[in-house]
Amino acid sequence: MMRTHYCGTLTEALLEQTVTLCGWVHRRRDHGGVIFLDMRDRDGLVQVVIDPDTPEAFATADRVRSEYVLKITGRVRARYAGTENANMISGQIEVLAKEIEVLATSETPPFPLNDDFTNVSEENRLKYRYLDMRRPEMLERMRFRSKVTSQIRNYLDENGFLDVETPILTRATPEGARDYLVPSRTQPGSFFALPQSPQLFKQLLMVSGFDRYYQIAKCFRDEDLRADRQPEFTQIDVETSFMDDEDIMTMMEGMIVKLFDNLMGVKFDKFPRMTYAEAMRRFASDKPDLRIPLELVDVADLLQDIEFKVFAAPAKDPKGRVVALRVPNAGDLSRGKIDDYTKFVGIYGAKGLAYIKINDITKINNGLDGKETGLQSPIVKFFPDAALQTIIERTGAQNGDLIFFGADKAKIVNDAMGALRIKIGHDLGMSTTEWAPLWVVDFPMFEEVGDGQWTSVHHPFTLPKVSVEEMKADPGAATSVAYDMVLNGTELGGGSLRIYTVEMQKAVFEALGISDEEAADKFSFLLDALKYGAPPHGGLAFGLDRLIMLMTGASSIRDVIAFPKTKTAECPLTQAPAPVEPNQLRDLGIRLREKPKADDAKA
């Protein structure tokens, strides 16, 4: 072996021993004829000292620069008093070099990899990702990711799960996002699809009798990207037979509890359960951030008959919603800050943001009778005194509080006020805890996308909580045996019990407008399998990248993936996607359409 130790593992236990290190020059310093090199490898840093008493090593050290790759042999000694570094494992010692060999030189990196790393664009970081990952911060994240996957595998292995790989080349299925398609050379005009998830294959494994399956699987979705989305991502995929939803949630909760305890020293209590309906009512989100104590209160019933149509119209609309959000001790928020929040909810389609400041709770009236009102707001005059009194009572508002209102179609109100609740909570430092996990359960089976048209809230293989007849009679009322694990407002994973009878699966396809012919064309292999003794089964999939992002405090999953894509699904490192040679397209029977010229496009 070329080395005896990693740089970051050297401690006082090795004093006076001779060691050989291999790594990169993190920083070089010349102090009065003595040269100091901070040497770096994947395990950390160590300070190496080269003095003129070793002229050959000194001459070599004199010409090395940052990111040179060196092999150094020397003696471990204690640092002089006052020069220790408590922030490094090796901070109590240094290595007095006797021999230095340059294994590789380096050009000046396009950005610094030491403490001067600031204001480096993400585009540049991804273009030179192999350099970016040399930084201790990135190295530690990748190391942490490896620890997480190792512990997950151990937990699932110990609980009787089998690691089974499923195909990457499969067929397109309707799962809510666009597929990445792969043309077939041997079957011209036909295409494979990269899997959005191993969903159908893991169900087939249950039919096969494998009983407990897992896979740390690559998945692909051609969708618009955000901070927590990538075109290719990693899923912790789990499926099991003969377990009900509570059994599955308990087992998967145990895995997350153990992860956080072992790797971060964070101890969770039992995760609370909250129905989808309650989450939407109280927090306007199916992934509520329970660190923020603010809650929404419905007030539509109080405002249906007022003359102010901004509130009255959505209050009367069956698809509308009117809510109040009490913010304690926020009555002194400036008009400028309220205007900022008004612009913020506009991002989600809200047309405005009404508010009431509570100055004196003993004077709750609209002021129209000439009496002084303890409420400050342009909208107070439109509200009957009784409605104002009930709003104050429902929200629990006190002097010095501020109440914001949302009134519009339910989706707009939920999106806007749910986001506002989180933003205000973080802006005003209202978090009550560092970590807040929960399970959200009892999701609707379907979501209406048009007059009498439905789409799956999760996917079309989710088991409804109702009978076939009940679902056919009223799809909108059907709930499902589905469950999402949420942590700090982020969905860590989602799952459900699955349909395991042909009758129910066909009924769900029918509700979704999938004809028998289309179902046979796309899912005949699943429908056929369900005829041969399919066991009751269910599972769950965690987003590994999101999990690591949360655990490390990274701001984006791109910072916890070795070679991620940009927000536009491009790879600056390899410059993918890229054109291919004409002969490759010819072999695939593909001809590209020419882009229209600018003048033609205008015409």
Coordinates of C-alpha atoms in Angstrom, one line a residue:
M1 CA 0.0 0.0 0.0
M2 CA 1.2 3.5 -0.8
R3 CA 0.1 5.0 2.6
T4 CA -0.2 3.8 6.2
H5 CA -2.9 6.2 7.4
Y6 CA -5.5 8.7 6.2
C7 CA -4.8 12.3 7.0
G8 CA -7.9 12.9 9.1
T9 CA -7.3 9.9 11.3
L10 CA -4.0 11.0 12.8
T11 CA -4.2 11.6 16.6
E12 CA -1.9 11.8 19.7
A13 CA -2.1 8.0 19.8
L14 CA 0.5 8.0 17.0
L15 CA 3.0 10.3 18.6
E16 CA 6.6 9.6 17.5
Q17 CA 5.4 7.0 14.9
T18 CA 6.4 7.2 11.3
V19 CA 3.5 7.5 8.9
T20 CA 3.0 7.7 5.1
L21 CA 0.2 9.9 3.8
C22 CA -1.3 10.4 0.3
G23 CA -3.5 13.3 -0.6
W24 CA -3.9 16.8 -1.9
V25 CA -2.4 20.0 -0.8
H26 CA -5.2 22.0 0.7
R27 CA -3.1 25.0 1.6
R28 CA 0.6 25.9 1.5
R29 CA 2.2 28.4 3.9
D30 CA 5.8 29.6 4.1
H31 CA 6.7 31.0 7.6
G32 CA 10.2 32.2 8.0
G33 CA 12.0 29.4 6.2
V34 CA 9.6 26.7 7.5
I35 CA 7.0 25.4 5.0
F36 CA 3.6 24.2 6.3
L37 CA 1.3 22.1 4.1
D38 CA -2.3 21.3 5.1
M39 CA -2.7 17.9 3.5
R40 CA -6.2 16.7 2.7
D41 CA -7.8 13.3 1.8
R42 CA -11.3 12.0 2.1
D43 CA -11.0 11.6 5.9
G44 CA -9.9 15.2 6.7
L45 CA -6.8 17.4 7.1
V46 CA -3.5 17.2 8.9
Q47 CA -0.7 19.8 9.1
V48 CA 2.7 18.8 7.7
V49 CA 5.8 20.7 8.6
I50 CA 8.9 20.8 6.3
D51 CA 12.1 22.4 7.6
P52 CA 15.4 23.1 5.9
D53 CA 17.0 20.2 7.8
T54 CA 15.6 17.9 5.0
P55 CA 16.8 19.8 2.0
E56 CA 15.4 17.5 -0.7
A57 CA 11.9 17.4 0.9
F58 CA 12.1 21.2 1.5
A59 CA 13.0 21.9 -2.2
T60 CA 10.1 19.7 -3.2
A61 CA 7.7 21.4 -0.8
D62 CA 8.9 24.8 -2.0
R63 CA 7.5 24.2 -5.5
V64 CA 4.3 22.4 -4.7
R65 CA 1.0 24.4 -5.0
S66 CA -2.6 23.8 -4.0
E67 CA -4.2 20.6 -5.3
Y68 CA -0.9 18.9 -6.0
V69 CA -1.1 15.2 -5.2
L70 CA 1.7 14.2 -2.8
K71 CA 3.0 11.2 -1.0
I72 CA 4.6 12.2 2.3
T73 CA 6.5 10.2 4.9
G74 CA 7.3 11.7 8.3
R75 CA 7.1 11.5 12.0
V76 CA 4.1 12.4 14.1
R77 CA 4.8 15.0 16.8
A78 CA 2.8 17.2 19.2
R79 CA 2.1 20.7 18.1
Y80 CA 3.8 23.5 20.0
A81 CA 1.7 25.0 22.8
G82 CA -0.7 27.6 21.5
T83 CA -0.7 26.3 18.0
E84 CA -3.3 23.5 18.5
N85 CA -6.5 23.4 16.4
A86 CA -9.5 22.1 18.4
N87 CA -11.6 22.1 15.2
M88 CA -9.6 19.2 13.7
I89 CA -9.3 15.6 14.8
S90 CA -5.6 15.9 14.0
G91 CA -5.4 19.4 15.6
Q92 CA -3.1 18.3 18.5
I93 CA -0.4 16.9 16.3
E94 CA 1.5 17.6 13.1
V95 CA 3.7 15.5 10.8
L96 CA 7.4 16.4 10.4
A97 CA 8.1 15.4 6.8
K98 CA 11.2 13.5 5.9
E99 CA 10.3 12.5 2.3
I100 CA 7.9 14.1 -0.2
E101 CA 7.0 12.7 -3.6
V102 CA 4.9 14.6 -6.1
L103 CA 2.5 12.1 -7.6
A104 CA 0.6 14.6 -9.8
T105 CA 0.8 18.3 -10.4
S106 CA -2.3 20.5 -10.7
E107 CA -3.3 23.6 -12.6
T108 CA -4.8 26.5 -10.6
P109 CA -8.4 25.3 -9.8
P110 CA -11.2 27.5 -11.3
F111 CA -12.3 28.2 -7.7
P112 CA -10.7 27.9 -4.3
L113 CA -11.3 24.7 -2.4
N114 CA -10.3 26.0 1.1
D115 CA -12.0 28.5 3.4
D116 CA -12.0 31.1 0.6
F117 CA -14.7 29.2 -1.2
T118 CA -17.4 31.9 -1.5
N119 CA -19.6 33.2 -4.2
V120 CA -18.9 30.3 -6.5
S121 CA -21.8 29.8 -9.0
E122 CA -23.6 26.4 -9.0
E123 CA -23.0 26.2 -12.7
N124 CA -19.2 26.3 -12.1
R125 CA -19.4 23.9 -9.2
L126 CA -21.3 21.4 -11.4
K127 CA -19.0 21.9 -14.4
Y128 CA -16.0 21.0 -12.2
R129 CA -17.9 18.7 -9.9
Y130 CA -14.8 16.4 -9.3
L131 CA -13.1 19.5 -7.8
D132 CA -16.2 20.7 -5.9
M133 CA -16.4 17.3 -4.2
R134 CA -12.9 17.6 -2.9
R135 CA -14.1 20.2 -0.5
P136 CA -14.5 18.9 3.1
E137 CA -18.2 19.9 3.2
M138 CA -19.0 17.9 0.1
L139 CA -16.8 14.9 1.1
E140 CA -18.6 14.8 4.5
R141 CA -22.0 14.8 2.8
M142 CA -21.1 11.9 0.5
R143 CA -19.6 10.0 3.5
F144 CA -22.8 10.7 5.5
R145 CA -24.9 9.5 2.6
S146 CA -23.0 6.2 2.5
K147 CA -23.5 5.7 6.2
V148 CA -27.3 6.3 5.8
T149 CA -27.6 3.7 3.0
S150 CA -25.5 1.2 4.9
Q151 CA -27.7 1.5 8.0
I152 CA -30.9 1.3 5.9
R153 CA -29.6 -1.9 4.3
N154 CA -28.7 -3.4 7.7
Y155 CA -32.1 -2.5 9.2
L156 CA -34.0 -4.0 6.3
D157 CA -31.8 -7.1 6.1
E158 CA -32.3 -7.7 9.8
N159 CA -36.1 -7.5 9.3
G160 CA -36.2 -10.1 6.6
F161 CA -36.3 -8.0 3.5
L162 CA -34.6 -9.2 0.3
D163 CA -32.6 -6.8 -1.9
V164 CA -33.9 -7.4 -5.4
E165 CA -33.1 -5.4 -8.6
T166 CA -35.9 -4.5 -11.0
P167 CA -35.5 -3.5 -14.6
I168 CA -34.4 0.0 -15.8
L169 CA -35.7 -0.6 -19.3
T170 CA -39.5 -1.0 -19.0
R171 CA -42.6 0.4 -20.6
A172 CA -44.4 3.7 -20.2
T173 CA -47.0 3.8 -17.5
P174 CA -49.3 6.7 -16.3
E175 CA -47.8 7.8 -13.0
G176 CA -48.3 11.5 -13.1
A177 CA -45.1 12.7 -14.7
R178 CA -43.5 12.4 -18.2
D179 CA -41.4 9.3 -18.9
Y180 CA -37.9 9.4 -20.2
L181 CA -38.2 7.3 -23.4
V182 CA -35.5 5.1 -24.9
P183 CA -36.0 4.1 -28.6
S184 CA -35.6 0.5 -29.5
R185 CA -33.2 -0.4 -32.4
T186 CA -34.4 -3.9 -32.7
Q187 CA -38.1 -2.9 -32.6
P188 CA -38.3 0.2 -34.8
G189 CA -41.0 2.6 -33.7
S190 CA -41.3 1.2 -30.2
F191 CA -39.8 2.6 -27.1
F192 CA -38.7 1.6 -23.6
A193 CA -39.3 3.9 -20.7
L194 CA -37.0 4.5 -17.8
P195 CA -38.9 3.7 -14.6
Q196 CA -40.6 6.5 -12.6
S197 CA -40.6 3.9 -9.8
P198 CA -40.3 0.1 -9.5
Q199 CA -44.0 0.1 -8.5
L200 CA -45.4 -2.7 -10.7
F201 CA -42.4 -4.9 -10.5
K202 CA -42.3 -4.8 -6.7
Q203 CA -46.0 -5.8 -6.7
L204 CA -45.2 -8.7 -9.0
L205 CA -42.5 -9.7 -6.6
M206 CA -45.2 -9.9 -3.9
V207 CA -47.3 -12.1 -6.2
S208 CA -44.2 -14.2 -6.7
G209 CA -44.1 -14.9 -3.0
F210 CA -40.9 -12.9 -2.1
D211 CA -42.9 -11.5 0.9
R212 CA -40.5 -8.7 1.8
Y213 CA -38.5 -6.7 -0.8
Y214 CA -36.4 -3.6 -0.8
Q215 CA -34.2 -1.8 -3.3
I216 CA -32.2 1.4 -3.3
A217 CA -33.4 2.2 -6.8
K218 CA -32.6 4.8 -9.5
C219 CA -35.8 6.4 -10.7
F220 CA -36.5 8.9 -13.6
R221 CA -39.1 11.6 -14.1
D222 CA -39.1 14.2 -16.9
E223 CA -40.8 17.0 -14.9
D224 CA -40.2 20.6 -14.0
L225 CA -37.5 20.8 -11.4
R226 CA -37.3 22.5 -7.9
A227 CA -34.8 22.5 -5.1
D228 CA -35.9 19.0 -4.1
R229 CA -36.4 17.5 -7.5
Q230 CA -34.1 15.9 -10.0
P231 CA -34.7 14.1 -13.3
E232 CA -32.9 11.0 -11.9
F233 CA -33.2 10.4 -8.2
T234 CA -32.7 7.6 -5.7
Q235 CA -35.6 5.9 -3.9
I236 CA -35.5 3.6 -0.9
D237 CA -38.2 1.2 -2.2
V238 CA -40.0 -1.2 0.1
E239 CA -42.8 -3.7 -0.4
T240 CA -44.2 -6.4 1.9
S241 CA -47.0 -8.9 2.0
F242 CA -49.4 -9.9 4.8
M243 CA -48.9 -6.6 6.8
D244 CA -51.5 -3.9 7.3
D245 CA -50.9 -0.2 7.0
E246 CA -50.1 0.2 10.7
D247 CA -47.6 -2.6 10.6
I248 CA -45.8 -1.0 7.6
M249 CA -45.8 2.5 9.2
T250 CA -44.5 1.1 12.5
M251 CA -41.6 -0.8 10.8
M252 CA -40.6 2.2 8.5
E253 CA -40.9 4.6 11.4
G254 CA -38.5 2.4 13.4
M255 CA -36.0 2.6 10.5
I256 CA -36.1 6.5 10.5
V257 CA -35.9 6.6 14.3
K258 CA -32.9 4.4 14.3
L259 CA -31.2 6.4 11.6
F260 CA -31.6 9.7 13.4
D261 CA -30.5 8.3 16.7
N262 CA -27.4 6.5 15.4
L263 CA -26.1 9.1 13.0
M264 CA -27.3 12.4 14.6
G265 CA -28.1 11.6 18.2
V266 CA -31.7 12.8 17.6
K267 CA -34.3 10.8 19.5
F268 CA -37.9 10.8 18.2
D269 CA -41.0 9.9 20.1
K270 CA -43.7 7.9 18.3
F271 CA -44.8 9.8 15.2
P272 CA -48.3 11.3 15.5
R273 CA -50.9 10.3 12.9
M274 CA -53.0 13.0 11.2
T275 CA -55.7 12.5 8.5
Y276 CA -55.4 14.3 5.2
A277 CA -58.6 16.2 5.9
E278 CA -57.3 17.5 9.2
A279 CA -54.0 18.5 7.8
M280 CA -55.7 20.5 5.0
R281 CA -58.1 22.1 7.4
R282 CA -55.6 23.2 10.0
F283 CA -52.5 23.7 7.9
A284 CA -53.7 23.9 4.3
S285 CA -51.0 21.3 3.4
D286 CA -50.8 17.5 3.1
K287 CA -47.2 17.8 4.4
P288 CA -47.6 20.2 7.3
D289 CA -44.6 21.7 9.1
L290 CA -45.5 21.1 12.7
R291 CA -42.6 23.1 14.0
I292 CA -44.7 26.2 13.3
P293 CA -47.6 26.5 15.8
L294 CA -49.8 28.7 13.5
E295 CA -53.1 27.2 12.3
L296 CA -55.8 28.2 9.9
V297 CA -59.4 28.6 11.0
D298 CA -62.4 28.4 8.6
V299 CA -64.7 31.4 8.7
A300 CA -66.7 31.1 5.5
D301 CA -70.0 30.4 7.4
L302 CA -69.7 33.8 9.1
L303 CA -69.3 35.8 5.9
Q304 CA -71.7 34.4 3.3
D305 CA -74.2 37.2 3.6
I306 CA -71.9 40.3 3.9
E307 CA -71.9 42.8 1.0
F308 CA -68.1 42.5 0.5
K309 CA -68.1 40.1 -2.4
V310 CA -64.4 39.4 -2.1
F311 CA -65.3 37.3 0.9
A312 CA -69.0 36.5 0.3
A313 CA -68.5 34.9 -3.2
P314 CA -65.9 32.3 -2.1
A315 CA -67.8 31.8 1.2
K316 CA -70.9 30.7 -0.8
D317 CA -68.9 28.7 -3.4
P318 CA -68.8 25.0 -2.6
K319 CA -65.3 24.9 -4.1
G320 CA -64.3 28.1 -2.3
R321 CA -62.6 28.6 1.1
V322 CA -62.3 31.5 3.5
V323 CA -59.8 31.2 6.3
A324 CA -58.3 33.3 9.1
L325 CA -54.6 33.0 10.2
R326 CA -53.9 34.4 13.6
V327 CA -50.3 35.6 14.2
P328 CA -49.6 36.2 17.9
N329 CA -47.8 39.5 18.8
A330 CA -47.6 40.6 15.2
G331 CA -49.8 43.7 15.5
D332 CA -46.7 45.9 15.1
L333 CA -45.8 44.5 11.6
S334 CA -45.2 47.5 9.3
R335 CA -47.4 48.2 6.3
G336 CA -44.3 47.5 4.2
K337 CA -43.9 44.0 5.6
I338 CA -47.6 43.3 5.1
D339 CA -47.2 44.5 1.5
D340 CA -44.3 42.0 1.1
Y341 CA -46.5 39.2 2.4
T342 CA -49.2 40.3 -0.1
K343 CA -46.8 40.0 -3.0
F344 CA -45.7 36.6 -1.6
V345 CA -49.2 35.1 -1.6
G346 CA -49.6 36.5 -5.2
I347 CA -47.1 33.9 -6.3
Y348 CA -49.7 31.3 -5.5
G349 CA -52.6 33.0 -7.3
A350 CA -54.0 35.0 -4.4
K351 CA -55.5 38.4 -5.5
G352 CA -54.7 40.1 -2.2
L353 CA -54.1 39.6 1.5
A354 CA -56.7 41.1 3.9
Y355 CA -55.8 41.6 7.6
I356 CA -57.0 42.9 10.9
K357 CA -54.8 44.2 13.7
I358 CA -56.2 43.6 17.2
N359 CA -55.5 46.7 19.3
D360 CA -58.1 46.4 22.0
I361 CA -60.1 43.2 22.5
T362 CA -62.7 45.0 24.6
K363 CA -63.8 47.1 21.7
I364 CA -64.7 44.6 19.0
N365 CA -66.9 46.3 16.5
N366 CA -66.8 47.7 13.0
G367 CA -67.0 51.3 14.1
L368 CA -70.1 52.0 11.9
D369 CA -72.1 53.0 15.0
G370 CA -69.7 55.8 15.7
K371 CA -68.1 54.0 18.6
E372 CA -64.3 53.6 18.8
T373 CA -63.2 50.2 17.5
G374 CA -60.3 48.3 18.8
L375 CA -59.7 46.7 15.4
Q376 CA -57.4 48.3 12.8
S377 CA -58.1 47.3 9.1
P378 CA -59.6 48.6 5.9
I379 CA -62.0 45.6 5.8
V380 CA -63.4 45.9 9.4
K381 CA -66.3 48.1 8.2
F382 CA -67.6 45.2 5.9
F383 CA -67.9 42.7 8.8
P384 CA -70.9 42.5 11.1
D385 CA -70.0 42.9 14.8
A386 CA -71.2 39.4 15.5
A387 CA -68.9 37.9 12.8
L388 CA -66.0 39.9 14.1
Q389 CA -66.6 38.7 17.7
T390 CA -66.8 35.0 16.5
I391 CA -63.7 35.3 14.4
I392 CA -61.8 36.6 17.4
E393 CA -63.1 33.8 19.6
R394 CA -62.4 31.1 17.0
T395 CA -58.8 32.2 16.4
G396 CA -58.2 33.0 20.1
A397 CA -56.8 36.4 19.1
Q398 CA -55.5 38.7 21.9
N399 CA -54.4 42.3 22.0
G400 CA -51.3 42.9 19.8
D401 CA -52.2 40.0 17.5
L402 CA -52.6 40.2 13.7
I403 CA -55.1 38.1 11.7
F404 CA -54.6 37.5 8.0
F405 CA -57.4 36.3 5.7
G406 CA -57.5 34.2 2.6
A407 CA -60.6 34.0 0.4
D408 CA -60.7 32.4 -3.0
K409 CA -61.0 28.9 -4.6
A410 CA -60.0 26.3 -2.1
K411 CA -56.8 25.4 -4.0
I412 CA -55.6 29.0 -4.2
V413 CA -56.4 29.6 -0.5
N414 CA -54.6 26.4 0.5
D415 CA -51.5 27.0 -1.6
A416 CA -51.2 30.7 -0.6
M417 CA -52.1 30.6 3.1
G418 CA -50.3 27.3 3.7
A419 CA -47.1 28.9 2.3
L420 CA -47.7 32.2 4.2
R421 CA -48.1 30.3 7.4
I422 CA -44.6 28.7 6.9
K423 CA -43.0 32.0 5.8
I424 CA -44.3 34.0 8.7
G425 CA -43.4 31.3 11.1
H426 CA -39.8 31.3 9.9
D427 CA -39.6 35.1 9.6
L428 CA -40.7 35.6 13.1
G429 CA -38.7 32.7 14.6
M430 CA -41.7 30.8 15.8
S431 CA -40.4 27.2 15.5
T432 CA -41.1 25.3 18.7
T433 CA -38.8 22.4 17.9
E434 CA -36.0 21.4 15.6
W435 CA -37.6 18.2 14.3
A436 CA -41.3 17.5 13.8
P437 CA -42.2 14.2 12.1
L438 CA -45.7 12.8 11.5
W439 CA -47.7 10.4 9.3
V440 CA -50.4 11.9 7.1
V441 CA -53.1 9.2 6.4
D442 CA -56.4 8.6 4.8
F443 CA -55.8 10.4 1.5
P444 CA -58.5 10.9 -1.0
M445 CA -58.4 8.1 -3.6
F446 CA -59.1 10.5 -6.5
E447 CA -58.7 14.2 -7.4
E448 CA -61.1 15.8 -9.8
V449 CA -59.4 17.3 -12.9
G450 CA -62.5 18.1 -14.9
D451 CA -66.2 17.6 -15.0
G452 CA -66.6 14.0 -13.9
Q453 CA -62.9 13.3 -14.7
W454 CA -60.6 11.9 -12.0
T455 CA -56.9 11.3 -11.5
S456 CA -55.2 9.3 -8.8
V457 CA -53.9 11.2 -5.8
H458 CA -51.1 8.6 -5.3
H459 CA -51.3 6.1 -8.2
P460 CA -53.9 3.8 -9.7
F461 CA -52.7 0.7 -7.7
T462 CA -53.6 2.2 -4.3
L463 CA -56.2 0.3 -2.3
P464 CA -59.4 2.2 -1.7
K465 CA -61.0 2.1 1.8
V466 CA -64.5 1.5 0.2
S467 CA -66.1 -1.3 -1.7
V468 CA -66.2 -1.6 -5.5
E469 CA -69.8 -0.5 -5.5
E470 CA -69.3 2.5 -3.2
M471 CA -66.3 3.7 -5.3
K472 CA -68.3 3.4 -8.6
A473 CA -71.2 5.3 -7.0
D474 CA -69.1 8.2 -5.7
P475 CA -65.4 8.3 -6.6
G476 CA -64.9 11.7 -5.1
A477 CA -65.9 10.4 -1.6
A478 CA -63.5 7.4 -1.7
T479 CA -60.5 7.5 0.6
S480 CA -57.5 5.2 0.3
V481 CA -55.2 3.2 2.6
A482 CA -52.4 5.6 1.9
Y483 CA -49.8 7.2 4.2
D484 CA -47.0 9.8 3.8
M485 CA -44.2 10.3 6.3
V486 CA -43.6 14.0 6.7
L487 CA -40.7 15.7 8.4
N488 CA -40.4 19.5 8.9
G489 CA -42.8 20.2 6.1
T490 CA -41.1 17.8 3.6
E491 CA -42.5 14.6 2.4
L492 CA -39.9 12.0 3.2
G493 CA -41.8 9.1 1.7
G494 CA -45.2 7.9 0.7
G495 CA -46.9 4.5 0.4
S496 CA -50.1 2.6 0.6
L497 CA -51.7 -0.8 0.6
R498 CA -52.1 -2.0 -2.9
I499 CA -55.1 -3.4 -4.9
Y500 CA -54.7 -7.2 -5.0
T501 CA -57.9 -8.3 -6.8
V502 CA -58.7 -8.0 -10.5
E503 CA -62.2 -6.7 -9.8
M504 CA -61.0 -3.7 -7.7
Q505 CA -58.2 -2.9 -10.1
K506 CA -60.5 -2.8 -13.1
A507 CA -63.0 -0.6 -11.1
V508 CA -60.2 1.9 -10.3
F509 CA -59.1 1.9 -14.0
E510 CA -62.8 2.6 -14.9
A511 CA -63.0 5.5 -12.5
L512 CA -59.9 7.0 -14.1
G513 CA -61.3 6.7 -17.6
I514 CA -58.9 3.9 -18.5
S515 CA -60.8 1.6 -20.9
D516 CA -60.6 -2.2 -20.8
E517 CA -58.7 -2.1 -24.1
E518 CA -56.1 0.5 -22.7
A519 CA -55.8 -1.4 -19.4
A520 CA -55.2 -4.7 -21.3
D521 CA -52.6 -3.0 -23.5
K522 CA -50.7 -1.3 -20.7
F523 CA -51.3 -3.5 -17.7
S524 CA -52.2 -7.0 -18.9
F525 CA -49.1 -8.4 -17.1
L526 CA -50.4 -7.0 -13.8
L527 CA -54.0 -8.0 -14.3
D528 CA -52.9 -11.5 -15.3
A529 CA -50.7 -11.8 -12.2
L530 CA -53.6 -10.8 -9.9
K531 CA -55.5 -13.8 -11.2
Y532 CA -53.0 -16.2 -9.7
G533 CA -53.4 -15.8 -5.9
A534 CA -52.0 -12.3 -5.2
P535 CA -51.5 -11.7 -1.4
P536 CA -52.6 -8.6 0.4
H537 CA -49.6 -6.3 0.2
G538 CA -48.3 -2.8 0.5
G539 CA -45.2 -0.7 0.8
L540 CA -43.6 2.7 0.8
A541 CA -40.8 4.6 -1.0
F542 CA -38.6 7.2 0.6
G543 CA -36.8 9.8 -1.3
L544 CA -33.2 9.2 -0.3
D545 CA -31.9 12.5 -1.7
R546 CA -34.5 14.5 0.3
L547 CA -33.7 12.5 3.4
I548 CA -30.0 13.3 3.2
M549 CA -30.7 16.9 2.4
L550 CA -32.8 17.3 5.6
M551 CA -30.3 15.4 7.8
T552 CA -27.3 17.4 6.6
G553 CA -29.1 20.8 6.5
A554 CA -28.3 21.2 2.8
S555 CA -30.4 23.7 0.9
S556 CA -30.8 21.5 -2.2
I557 CA -30.7 17.8 -3.1
R558 CA -28.1 18.8 -5.7
D559 CA -25.7 19.3 -2.7
V560 CA -26.1 15.6 -1.6
I561 CA -25.9 13.9 -5.0
A562 CA -22.4 13.2 -6.5
F563 CA -23.2 14.2 -10.0
P564 CA -26.6 16.0 -10.2
K565 CA -28.3 17.8 -13.0
T566 CA -29.2 21.5 -13.1
K567 CA -32.7 23.0 -12.7
T568 CA -33.0 22.6 -16.5
A569 CA -32.1 18.9 -16.4
E570 CA -28.6 19.5 -17.9
C571 CA -25.2 18.2 -16.8
P572 CA -22.5 20.9 -17.1
L573 CA -19.8 18.3 -16.4
T574 CA -20.5 16.1 -19.4
Q575 CA -22.6 18.6 -21.3
A576 CA -25.5 16.2 -21.5
P577 CA -28.0 16.0 -23.1
A578 CA -26.1 16.3 -26.4
P579 CA -26.7 15.7 -30.1
V580 CA -25.9 12.2 -31.4
E581 CA -24.4 11.1 -34.7
P582 CA -26.8 10.9 -37.7
N583 CA -25.9 7.2 -38.2
Q584 CA -27.1 6.5 -34.6
L585 CA -30.5 8.1 -35.3
R586 CA -30.6 6.2 -38.6
D587 CA -30.1 2.9 -36.9
L588 CA -33.0 3.8 -34.6
G589 CA -35.3 4.9 -37.4
I590 CA -35.5 8.4 -36.0
R591 CA -35.5 11.6 -38.1
L592 CA -35.3 15.0 -36.3
R593 CA -37.7 17.7 -37.3
E594 CA -35.9 20.9 -38.2
K595 CA -36.5 23.8 -35.9
P596 CA -38.7 26.5 -37.5
K597 CA -36.8 29.6 -38.5
A598 CA -37.6 32.8 -36.6
D599 CA -39.4 34.4 -39.5
D600 CA -41.5 31.2 -40.1
A601 CA -42.4 31.1 -36.4
K602 CA -43.6 34.7 -36.5
A603 CA -45.7 34.0 -39.6

